[in-house]
Short mmCIF file of N, CA and C in Angstrom, two decimals:
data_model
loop_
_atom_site.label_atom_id
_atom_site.label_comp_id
_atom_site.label_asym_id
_atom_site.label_seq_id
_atom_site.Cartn_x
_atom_site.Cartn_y
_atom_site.Cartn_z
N UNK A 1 35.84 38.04 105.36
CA UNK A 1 34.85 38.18 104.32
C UNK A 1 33.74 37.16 104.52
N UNK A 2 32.64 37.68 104.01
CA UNK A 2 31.60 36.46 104.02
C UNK A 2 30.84 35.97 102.84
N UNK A 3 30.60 35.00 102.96
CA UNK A 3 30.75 34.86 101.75
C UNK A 3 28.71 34.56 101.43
N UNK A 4 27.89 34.55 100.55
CA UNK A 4 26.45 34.31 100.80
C UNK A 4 26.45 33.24 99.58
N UNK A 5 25.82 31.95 100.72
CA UNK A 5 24.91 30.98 100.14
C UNK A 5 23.74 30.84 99.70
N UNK A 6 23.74 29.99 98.55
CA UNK A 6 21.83 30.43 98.32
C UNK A 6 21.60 29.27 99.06
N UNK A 7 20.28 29.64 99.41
CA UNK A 7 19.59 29.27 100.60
C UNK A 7 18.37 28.13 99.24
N UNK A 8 18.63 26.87 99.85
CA UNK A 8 17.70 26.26 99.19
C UNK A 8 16.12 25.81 99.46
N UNK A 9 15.20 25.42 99.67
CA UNK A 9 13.76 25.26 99.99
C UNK A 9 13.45 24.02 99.45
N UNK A 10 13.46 22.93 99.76
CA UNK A 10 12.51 21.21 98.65
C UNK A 10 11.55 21.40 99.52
N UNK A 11 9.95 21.74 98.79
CA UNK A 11 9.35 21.11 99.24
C UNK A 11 8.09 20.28 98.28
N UNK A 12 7.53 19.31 98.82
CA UNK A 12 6.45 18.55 98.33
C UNK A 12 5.01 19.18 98.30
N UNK A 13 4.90 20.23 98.73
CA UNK A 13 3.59 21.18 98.72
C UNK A 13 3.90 21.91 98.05
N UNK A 14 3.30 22.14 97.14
CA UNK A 14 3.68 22.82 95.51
C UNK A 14 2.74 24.29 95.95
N UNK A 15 1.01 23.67 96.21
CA UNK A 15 0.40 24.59 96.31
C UNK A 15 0.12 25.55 97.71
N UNK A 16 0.59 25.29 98.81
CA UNK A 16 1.42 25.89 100.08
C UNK A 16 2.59 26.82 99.60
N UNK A 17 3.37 26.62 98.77
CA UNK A 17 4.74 27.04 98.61
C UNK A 17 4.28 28.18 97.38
N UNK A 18 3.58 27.67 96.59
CA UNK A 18 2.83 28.82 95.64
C UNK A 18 1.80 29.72 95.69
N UNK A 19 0.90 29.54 97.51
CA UNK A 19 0.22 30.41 97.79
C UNK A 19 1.35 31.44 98.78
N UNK A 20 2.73 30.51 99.42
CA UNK A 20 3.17 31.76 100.15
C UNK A 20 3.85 32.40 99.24
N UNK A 21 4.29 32.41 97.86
CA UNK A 21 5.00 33.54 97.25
C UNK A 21 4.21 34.46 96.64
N UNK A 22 2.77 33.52 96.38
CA UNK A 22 1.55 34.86 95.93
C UNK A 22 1.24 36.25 97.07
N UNK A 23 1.64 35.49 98.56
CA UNK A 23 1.71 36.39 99.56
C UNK A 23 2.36 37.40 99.66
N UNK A 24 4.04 37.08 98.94
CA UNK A 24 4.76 37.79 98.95
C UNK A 24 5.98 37.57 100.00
N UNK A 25 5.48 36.44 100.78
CA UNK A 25 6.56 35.75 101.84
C UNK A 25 7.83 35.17 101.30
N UNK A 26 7.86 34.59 100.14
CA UNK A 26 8.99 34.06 99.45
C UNK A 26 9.19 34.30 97.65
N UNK A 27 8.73 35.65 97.55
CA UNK A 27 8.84 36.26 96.50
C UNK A 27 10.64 36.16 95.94
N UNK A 28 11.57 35.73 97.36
CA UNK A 28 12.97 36.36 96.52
C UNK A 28 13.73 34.59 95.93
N UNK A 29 12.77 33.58 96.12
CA UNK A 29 12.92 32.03 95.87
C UNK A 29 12.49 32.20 94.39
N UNK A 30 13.29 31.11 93.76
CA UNK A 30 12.53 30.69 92.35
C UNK A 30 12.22 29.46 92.45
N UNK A 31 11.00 28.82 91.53
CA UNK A 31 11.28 27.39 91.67
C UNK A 31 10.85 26.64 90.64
N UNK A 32 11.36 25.54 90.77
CA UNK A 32 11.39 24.74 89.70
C UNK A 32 11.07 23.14 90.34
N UNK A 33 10.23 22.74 89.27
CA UNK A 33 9.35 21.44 89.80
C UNK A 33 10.02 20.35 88.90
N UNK A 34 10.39 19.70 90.13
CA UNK A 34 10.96 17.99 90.03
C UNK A 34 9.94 17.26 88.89
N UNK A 35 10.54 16.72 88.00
CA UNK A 35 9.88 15.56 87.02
C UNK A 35 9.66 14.71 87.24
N UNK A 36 8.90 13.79 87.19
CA UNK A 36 8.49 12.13 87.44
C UNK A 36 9.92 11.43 87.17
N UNK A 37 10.23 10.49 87.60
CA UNK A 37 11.00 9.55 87.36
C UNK A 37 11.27 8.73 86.21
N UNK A 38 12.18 8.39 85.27
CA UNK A 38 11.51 7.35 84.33
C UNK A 38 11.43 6.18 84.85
N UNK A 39 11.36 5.07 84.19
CA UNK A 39 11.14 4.15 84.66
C UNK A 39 13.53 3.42 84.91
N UNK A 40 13.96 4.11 83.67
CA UNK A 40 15.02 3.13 84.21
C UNK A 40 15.31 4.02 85.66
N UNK A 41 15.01 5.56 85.74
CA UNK A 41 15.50 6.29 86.88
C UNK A 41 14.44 5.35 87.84
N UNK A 42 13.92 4.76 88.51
CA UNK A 42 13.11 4.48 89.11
C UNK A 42 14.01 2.87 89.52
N UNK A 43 14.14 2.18 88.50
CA UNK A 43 15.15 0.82 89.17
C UNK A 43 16.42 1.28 89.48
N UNK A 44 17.22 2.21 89.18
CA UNK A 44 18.58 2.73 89.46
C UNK A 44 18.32 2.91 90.92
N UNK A 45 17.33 4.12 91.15
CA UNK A 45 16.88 4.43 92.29
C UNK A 45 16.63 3.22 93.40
N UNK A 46 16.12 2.49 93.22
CA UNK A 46 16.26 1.00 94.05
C UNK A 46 17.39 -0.11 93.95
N UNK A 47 17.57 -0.01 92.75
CA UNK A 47 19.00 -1.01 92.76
C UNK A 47 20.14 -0.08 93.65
N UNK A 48 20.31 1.34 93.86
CA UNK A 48 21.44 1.99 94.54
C UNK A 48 20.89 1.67 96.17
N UNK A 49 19.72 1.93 96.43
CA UNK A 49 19.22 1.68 97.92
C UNK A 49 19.04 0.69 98.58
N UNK A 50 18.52 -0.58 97.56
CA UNK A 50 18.35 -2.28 98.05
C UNK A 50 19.25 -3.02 96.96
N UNK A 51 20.47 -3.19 97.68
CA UNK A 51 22.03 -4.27 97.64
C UNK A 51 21.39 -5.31 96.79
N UNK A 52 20.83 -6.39 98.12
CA UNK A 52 20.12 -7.76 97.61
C UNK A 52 19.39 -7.86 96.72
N UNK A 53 19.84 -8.66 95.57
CA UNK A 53 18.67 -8.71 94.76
C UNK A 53 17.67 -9.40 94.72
N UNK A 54 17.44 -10.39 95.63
CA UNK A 54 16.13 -11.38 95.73
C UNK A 54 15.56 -10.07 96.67
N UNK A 55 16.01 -9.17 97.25
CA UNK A 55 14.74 -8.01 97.96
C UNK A 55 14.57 -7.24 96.85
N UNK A 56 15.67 -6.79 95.82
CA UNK A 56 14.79 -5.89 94.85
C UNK A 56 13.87 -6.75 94.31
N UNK A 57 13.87 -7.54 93.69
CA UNK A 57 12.67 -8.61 93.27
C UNK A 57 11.65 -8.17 94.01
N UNK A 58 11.79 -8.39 95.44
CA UNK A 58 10.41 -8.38 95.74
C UNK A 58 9.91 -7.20 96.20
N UNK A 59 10.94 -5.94 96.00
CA UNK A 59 10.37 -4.90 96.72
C UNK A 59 9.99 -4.47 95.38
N UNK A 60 9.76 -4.63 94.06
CA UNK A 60 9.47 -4.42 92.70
C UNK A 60 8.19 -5.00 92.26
N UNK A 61 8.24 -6.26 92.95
CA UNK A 61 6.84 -7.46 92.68
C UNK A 61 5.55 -6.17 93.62
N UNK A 62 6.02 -5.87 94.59
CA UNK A 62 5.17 -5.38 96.28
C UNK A 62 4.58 -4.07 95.22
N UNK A 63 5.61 -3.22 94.95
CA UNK A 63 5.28 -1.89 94.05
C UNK A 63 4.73 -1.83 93.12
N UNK A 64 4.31 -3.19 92.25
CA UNK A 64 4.06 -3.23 91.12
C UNK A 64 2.29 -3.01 91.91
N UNK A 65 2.18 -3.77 92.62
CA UNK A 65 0.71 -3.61 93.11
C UNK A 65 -0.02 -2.68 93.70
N UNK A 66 1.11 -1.78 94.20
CA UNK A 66 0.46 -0.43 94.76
C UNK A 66 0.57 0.49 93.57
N UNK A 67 1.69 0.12 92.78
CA UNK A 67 1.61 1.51 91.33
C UNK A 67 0.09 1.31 90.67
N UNK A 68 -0.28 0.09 90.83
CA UNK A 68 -1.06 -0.34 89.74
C UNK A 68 -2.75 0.53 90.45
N UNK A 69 -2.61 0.64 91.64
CA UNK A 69 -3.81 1.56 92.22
C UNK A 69 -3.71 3.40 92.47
N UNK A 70 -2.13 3.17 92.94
CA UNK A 70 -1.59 4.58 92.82
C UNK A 70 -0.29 4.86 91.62
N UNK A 71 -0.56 5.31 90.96
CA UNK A 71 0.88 5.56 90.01
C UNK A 71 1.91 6.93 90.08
N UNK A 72 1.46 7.18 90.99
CA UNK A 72 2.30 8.45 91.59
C UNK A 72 4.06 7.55 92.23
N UNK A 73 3.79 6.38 93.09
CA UNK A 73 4.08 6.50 94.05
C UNK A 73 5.59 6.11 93.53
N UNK A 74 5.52 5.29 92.11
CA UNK A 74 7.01 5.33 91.64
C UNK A 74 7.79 6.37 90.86
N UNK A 75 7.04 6.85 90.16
CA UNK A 75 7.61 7.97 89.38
C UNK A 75 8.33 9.21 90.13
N UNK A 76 7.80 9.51 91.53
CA UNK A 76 7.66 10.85 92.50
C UNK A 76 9.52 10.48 93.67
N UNK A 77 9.57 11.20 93.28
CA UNK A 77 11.44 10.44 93.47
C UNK A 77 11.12 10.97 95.45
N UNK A 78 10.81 11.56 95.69
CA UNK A 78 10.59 11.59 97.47
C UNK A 78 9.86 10.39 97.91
N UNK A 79 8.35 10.15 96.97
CA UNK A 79 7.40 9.03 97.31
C UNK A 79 8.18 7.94 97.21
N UNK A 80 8.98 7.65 96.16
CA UNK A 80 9.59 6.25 95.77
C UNK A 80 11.37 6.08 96.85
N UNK A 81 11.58 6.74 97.31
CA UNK A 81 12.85 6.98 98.25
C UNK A 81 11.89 6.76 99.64
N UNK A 82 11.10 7.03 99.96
CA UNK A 82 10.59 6.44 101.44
C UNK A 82 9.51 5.18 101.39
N UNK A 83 9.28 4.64 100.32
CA UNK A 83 9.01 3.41 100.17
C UNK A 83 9.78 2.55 100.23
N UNK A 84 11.01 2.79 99.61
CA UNK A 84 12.07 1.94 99.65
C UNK A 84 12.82 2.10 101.27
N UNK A 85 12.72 3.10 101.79
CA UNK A 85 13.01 2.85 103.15
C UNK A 85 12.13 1.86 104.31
N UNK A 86 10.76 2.64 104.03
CA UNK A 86 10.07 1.65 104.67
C UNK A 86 10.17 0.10 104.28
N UNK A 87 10.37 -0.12 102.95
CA UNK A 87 10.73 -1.55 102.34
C UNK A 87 11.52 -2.11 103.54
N UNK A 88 12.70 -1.30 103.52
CA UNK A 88 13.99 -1.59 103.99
C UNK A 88 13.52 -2.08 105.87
N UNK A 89 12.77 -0.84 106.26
CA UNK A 89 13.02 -1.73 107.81
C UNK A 89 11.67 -2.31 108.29
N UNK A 90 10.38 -2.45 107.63
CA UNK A 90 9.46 -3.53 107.44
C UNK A 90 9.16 -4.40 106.74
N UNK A 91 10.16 -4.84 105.59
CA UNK A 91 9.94 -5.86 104.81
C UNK A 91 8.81 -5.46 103.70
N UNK A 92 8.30 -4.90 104.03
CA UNK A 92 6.76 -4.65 103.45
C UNK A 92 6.55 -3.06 102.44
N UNK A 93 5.93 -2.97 101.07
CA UNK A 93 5.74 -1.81 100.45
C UNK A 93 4.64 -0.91 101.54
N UNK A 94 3.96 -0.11 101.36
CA UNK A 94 2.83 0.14 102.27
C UNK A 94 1.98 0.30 101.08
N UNK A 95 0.74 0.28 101.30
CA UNK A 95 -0.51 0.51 100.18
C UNK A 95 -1.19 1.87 99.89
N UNK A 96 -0.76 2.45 100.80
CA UNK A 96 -1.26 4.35 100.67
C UNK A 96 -0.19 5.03 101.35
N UNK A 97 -0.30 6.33 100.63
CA UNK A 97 0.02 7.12 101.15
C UNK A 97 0.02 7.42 102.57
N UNK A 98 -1.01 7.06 103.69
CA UNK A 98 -1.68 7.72 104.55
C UNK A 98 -0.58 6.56 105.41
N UNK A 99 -0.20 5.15 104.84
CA UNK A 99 0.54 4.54 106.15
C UNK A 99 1.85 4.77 105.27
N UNK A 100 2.26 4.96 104.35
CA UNK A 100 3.96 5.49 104.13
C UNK A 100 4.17 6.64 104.92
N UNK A 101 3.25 7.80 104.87
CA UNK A 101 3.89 8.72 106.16
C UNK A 101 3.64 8.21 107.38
N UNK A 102 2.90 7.44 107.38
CA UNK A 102 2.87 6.68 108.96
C UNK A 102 4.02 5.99 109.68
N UNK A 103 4.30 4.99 108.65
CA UNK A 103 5.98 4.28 108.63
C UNK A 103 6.80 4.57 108.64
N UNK A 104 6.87 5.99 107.79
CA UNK A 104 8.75 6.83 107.56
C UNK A 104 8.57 7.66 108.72
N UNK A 105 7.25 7.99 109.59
CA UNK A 105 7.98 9.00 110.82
C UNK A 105 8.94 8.49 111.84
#
């Protein structure tokens, strides 16, 4: 017997993913859009990924300064999960978008 899995899709292009079902390419998907983070989901989220706490300190102090220009970047649970990686193996938050995908490739 076989048995059928649903087939899942995450993606971060909302409006890519909503022009291909207007196409009719992924008409048989439903979807449903991820919520911002709260804020305690947002330290859970780092206290589970960074152990040390003199690095959460500072990977919190680093974020506080990029939220404060971008505020996407904590609330957005993909954005805030590869910051904290990059945290993790450069020491360093990044300041845009344009070098966090630069860093996590």
């Amino acid at each position: 017997t076989t048995s059928s899995k649903p087939i899942i899709i995450i993606s971060t292009r909302e409006y890519s993913f909503l022009e291909s079902r207007a196409s009719s390419r992924l008409t048989a998907f439903k979807s449903w859009e991820i919520q911002p983070l709260s804020e305690d989901m947002q330290r859970d989220l780092v206290m589970l990924r960074i152990v040390d706490p003199e690095k959460v300190e500072d990977f919190q102090a680093q974020l506080k300064v990029v939220v404060h220009k971008a505020p996407e970047f904590s609330g957005n649970p993909f954005l805030l999960t590869h910051m904290i990686a990059v945290f993790q193996k450069y020491g360093h938050v990044p300041s845009n978008r344009g070098e966090l995908y630069h860093l996590a490739v």
